[in-house]
């Protein structure tokens, strides 16, 4: 805890003071560019990863970057998505999975979760589509390879789930909102972007399109994750 409290003092004395204009502007409201949906994993820092400032990215986090289908549960996810799209009018939604995701490892582990984690077990039911796809297509793979596949498949499944949210479906239909699937690799610093035309995740690296990010898959039919080699 000492580290956090020391950080608060450092923020107030150094960062806030040097960027006072920015924070005073943010006090009047926010106009974020994108909704960034990612895992709660402590190793992900969306602002650091995208080199953005406070106010640039509206962030939704939970275990496994999961988007429950609309109506399945009226929790924080649906409310955050609805507000971001309908009120803040973000232009992009990014679902960002990551390497070594514990939630995805638990999802595709045949031994299942211990009884001591009933909340986690219940939550992962919202990623059942991911689990079924992985076990159907990659059931013979090693656990390590299944996790890699699950991380990629889950990003695409959650993008599909986003389409069940009326605010998202309407905005996408009006072409004022684009959806993107990313996978962040801790060990290399790479961020992979799903390319529907190739049916694969490809490294963005220095090739970030100048005219905007490419939209991710909209339907199951448009999705083909390469089965012959790991996507992440
Ligand atoms: Zn994770």
Coordinates of C-alpha atoms and ligand atoms in Angstrom, one line a residue:
X1 CA 0.0 0.0 0.0
X2 CA 2.9 2.4 0.7
X3 CA 3.8 2.3 -3.0
X4 CA 0.4 3.4 -4.0
X5 CA 0.2 6.2 -1.4
X6 CA 3.6 7.4 -2.4
X7 CA 2.4 7.4 -6.0
X8 CA -0.6 9.6 -5.1
X9 CA 1.7 12.2 -3.7
X10 CA 4.0 12.0 -6.7
X11 CA 1.1 12.3 -9.0
X12 CA -0.3 15.4 -7.3
X13 CA 3.0 17.1 -6.9
X14 CA 4.6 16.3 -10.2
X15 CA 2.2 15.0 -12.9
X16 CA -0.9 17.0 -12.0
X17 CA 1.1 20.2 -11.6
X18 CA 2.9 19.8 -14.9
X19 CA -0.3 18.9 -16.8
X20 CA -2.7 21.2 -15.0
X21 CA -4.3 22.5 -18.2
X22 CA -5.2 19.0 -19.4
X23 CA -6.8 18.0 -16.1
X24 CA -8.7 21.3 -15.8
X25 CA -10.1 20.7 -19.3
X26 CA -11.1 17.2 -18.4
X27 CA -13.0 18.5 -15.4
X28 CA -15.5 20.1 -17.8
X29 CA -16.3 16.8 -19.6
X30 CA -15.0 13.9 -21.6
X31 CA -15.0 13.1 -25.3
X32 CA -13.1 9.8 -25.6
X33 CA -12.2 8.5 -29.0
X34 CA -12.8 4.8 -28.2
X35 CA -14.2 2.3 -25.8
X36 CA -11.5 -0.1 -24.8
X37 CA -12.6 -3.5 -23.5
X38 CA -9.9 -5.6 -21.9
X39 CA -9.1 -8.0 -19.1
X40 CA -8.6 -6.9 -15.5
X41 CA -5.1 -8.4 -15.7
X42 CA -2.7 -6.0 -13.9
X43 CA -0.2 -6.3 -16.7
X44 CA -2.3 -4.4 -19.1
X45 CA -2.2 -0.6 -19.1
X46 CA -4.5 0.7 -21.9
X47 CA -3.2 4.2 -21.9
X48 CA 0.4 3.1 -21.8
X49 CA -0.2 0.6 -24.6
X50 CA -1.9 3.1 -26.9
X51 CA 0.1 6.1 -25.8
X52 CA -3.0 8.0 -25.0
X53 CA -3.9 10.6 -22.3
X54 CA -6.5 10.7 -19.6
X55 CA -9.8 11.4 -21.4
X56 CA -8.9 9.7 -24.6
X57 CA -10.1 6.1 -23.9
X58 CA -13.2 4.9 -22.1
X59 CA -12.3 1.7 -20.4
X60 CA -14.3 -1.4 -19.5
X61 CA -12.4 -4.2 -17.8
X62 CA -13.3 -7.6 -16.4
X63 CA -11.9 -11.1 -16.1
X64 CA -11.4 -12.3 -19.7
X65 CA -12.6 -9.2 -21.5
X66 CA -16.0 -10.7 -21.8
X67 CA -19.2 -9.0 -23.2
X68 CA -22.3 -10.8 -22.0
X69 CA -25.0 -10.8 -24.7
X70 CA -27.6 -8.1 -24.4
X71 CA -30.3 -9.1 -22.0
X72 CA -28.4 -12.0 -20.4
X73 CA -27.6 -9.8 -17.5
X74 CA -28.1 -6.0 -17.0
X75 CA -24.8 -5.4 -15.3
X76 CA -22.0 -2.9 -15.7
X77 CA -20.9 -4.1 -19.1
X78 CA -24.2 -3.3 -20.8
X79 CA -24.5 0.0 -19.1
X80 CA -20.9 1.0 -19.9
X81 CA -21.3 0.0 -23.6
X82 CA -24.6 1.8 -23.9
X83 CA -23.3 5.0 -22.4
X84 CA -20.1 5.0 -24.4
X85 CA -22.0 4.5 -27.7
X86 CA -25.1 6.5 -27.2
X87 CA -23.9 9.4 -25.0
X88 CA -20.2 9.7 -25.5
X89 CA -20.5 8.6 -29.1
X90 CA -17.2 6.8 -29.3
X91 CA -16.2 6.0 -32.9
X92 CA -14.4 2.7 -32.2
X93 CA -14.8 -0.2 -29.8
X94 CA -11.7 -2.4 -29.2
X95 CA -11.9 -5.8 -27.6
X96 CA -8.3 -6.5 -26.4
X97 CA -7.3 -9.9 -25.2
X98 CA -3.9 -10.7 -24.0
X99 CA -1.3 -13.5 -23.8
X100 CA -1.2 -15.7 -20.7
X101 CA -4.8 -14.8 -19.8
X102 CA -5.7 -16.7 -16.7
X103 CA -9.4 -16.5 -17.4
X104 CA -8.9 -18.1 -20.8
X105 CA -6.7 -20.8 -19.3
X106 CA -9.4 -21.7 -16.8
X107 CA -12.0 -21.7 -19.6
X108 CA -10.3 -24.4 -21.7
X109 CA -8.9 -26.5 -18.8
X110 CA -10.8 -29.7 -18.8
X111 CA -10.2 -30.1 -15.1
X112 CA -12.4 -27.0 -14.6
X113 CA -12.4 -24.5 -11.8
X114 CA -12.2 -25.4 -8.1
X115 CA -15.5 -25.1 -6.2
X116 CA -13.9 -22.3 -4.2
X117 CA -14.4 -20.0 -7.2
X118 CA -18.1 -20.1 -7.9
X119 CA -18.3 -16.5 -9.1
X120 CA -15.5 -17.0 -11.6
X121 CA -17.1 -20.2 -12.8
X122 CA -20.4 -18.4 -13.3
X123 CA -18.8 -15.5 -15.1
X124 CA -17.0 -17.7 -17.6
X125 CA -20.3 -19.1 -18.7
X126 CA -20.6 -15.9 -20.8
X127 CA -17.6 -17.2 -22.7
X128 CA -19.1 -20.6 -23.3
X129 CA -19.2 -20.0 -27.1
X130 CA -15.4 -19.5 -27.0
X131 CA -14.9 -22.7 -25.0
X132 CA -17.1 -24.7 -27.4
X133 CA -15.3 -23.4 -30.5
X134 CA -11.9 -24.1 -29.0
X135 CA -12.7 -27.6 -27.8
X136 CA -14.4 -28.5 -31.1
X137 CA -11.6 -27.2 -33.3
X138 CA -8.5 -27.6 -31.1
X139 CA -9.5 -30.2 -28.6
X140 CA -6.5 -32.3 -29.4
X141 CA -4.0 -29.5 -28.9
X142 CA -2.0 -29.1 -25.8
X143 CA -3.4 -27.0 -23.0
X144 CA -0.9 -24.2 -23.8
X145 CA -2.0 -24.1 -27.4
X146 CA -5.7 -24.3 -26.5
X147 CA -5.2 -21.2 -24.4
X148 CA -3.6 -19.3 -27.2
X149 CA -6.5 -20.3 -29.5
X150 CA -9.0 -19.3 -26.8
X151 CA -7.5 -15.9 -26.4
X152 CA -7.9 -15.2 -30.1
X153 CA -11.3 -16.8 -30.5
X154 CA -12.6 -15.1 -27.4
X155 CA -11.9 -11.7 -28.8
X156 CA -13.9 -12.5 -31.9
X157 CA -16.7 -14.1 -29.9
X158 CA -17.0 -11.0 -27.8
X159 CA -17.1 -8.8 -30.8
X160 CA -20.1 -10.9 -32.0
X161 CA -21.7 -10.4 -28.6
X162 CA -21.3 -6.7 -29.0
X163 CA -23.6 -6.8 -32.0
X164 CA -26.4 -8.0 -29.7
X165 CA -26.3 -4.7 -27.9
X166 CA -28.9 -2.4 -29.6
X167 CA -26.8 0.7 -29.3
X168 CA -23.9 -1.0 -30.9
X169 CA -25.9 -2.6 -33.7
X170 CA -27.6 0.7 -34.6
X171 CA -24.3 2.7 -34.6
X172 CA -22.5 0.1 -36.7
X173 CA -25.4 0.0 -39.1
X174 CA -25.2 3.8 -39.4
X175 CA -21.5 3.4 -40.0
X176 CA -20.5 5.7 -37.2
X177 CA -19.0 3.0 -35.1
X178 CA -16.3 0.3 -35.9
X179 CA -15.4 -2.7 -33.9
X180 CA -11.8 -4.1 -33.6
X181 CA -10.3 -7.2 -32.2
X182 CA -6.8 -7.0 -30.7
X183 CA -4.5 -9.3 -28.8
X184 CA -1.7 -7.9 -26.8
X185 CA 1.5 -10.0 -26.2
X186 CA 3.2 -9.1 -23.0
X187 CA 6.5 -10.8 -23.9
X188 CA 7.1 -9.0 -27.2
X189 CA 5.1 -5.8 -26.8
X190 CA 3.2 -6.7 -30.0
X191 CA -0.4 -5.8 -30.6
X192 CA -2.2 -8.0 -33.2
X193 CA -5.2 -6.8 -35.0
X194 CA -7.8 -9.1 -36.5
X195 CA -7.9 -8.7 -40.3
X196 CA -11.2 -10.1 -41.6
X197 CA -9.8 -10.3 -45.2
X198 CA -7.1 -12.7 -44.0
X199 CA -9.0 -14.4 -41.3
X200 CA -6.0 -13.9 -39.0
X201 CA -4.6 -11.6 -36.4
X202 CA -1.7 -9.7 -37.9
X203 CA 0.8 -7.5 -36.1
X204 CA 0.1 -3.8 -36.3
X205 CA 3.6 -2.7 -35.6
X206 CA 4.6 0.3 -37.6
X207 CA 1.9 -0.3 -40.2
X208 CA -0.9 1.3 -38.4
X209 CA -3.3 2.5 -41.1
X210 CA -3.3 6.3 -41.4
X211 CA -6.9 6.5 -42.3
X212 CA -8.2 4.5 -39.3
X213 CA -8.3 1.0 -38.0
X214 CA -9.9 -1.8 -40.0
X215 CA -13.2 -3.1 -38.7
X216 CA -13.2 -6.6 -37.2
X217 CA -15.5 -9.4 -38.2
X218 CA -19.2 -8.7 -38.0
X219 CA -20.5 -12.3 -38.2
X220 CA -19.5 -15.8 -37.5
X221 CA -19.5 -16.6 -41.2
X222 CA -16.9 -13.9 -41.9
X223 CA -14.5 -15.4 -39.4
X224 CA -11.8 -17.9 -40.1
X225 CA -9.0 -18.2 -37.6
X226 CA -6.2 -20.1 -39.2
X227 CA -6.3 -23.6 -37.8
X228 CA -2.9 -24.7 -38.9
X229 CA -0.9 -22.5 -36.7
X230 CA -1.5 -20.5 -33.5
X231 CA -3.0 -17.1 -34.1
X232 CA -1.4 -15.6 -31.0
Ligands
LIG1 ZN1 -6.8 -12.0 -18.8

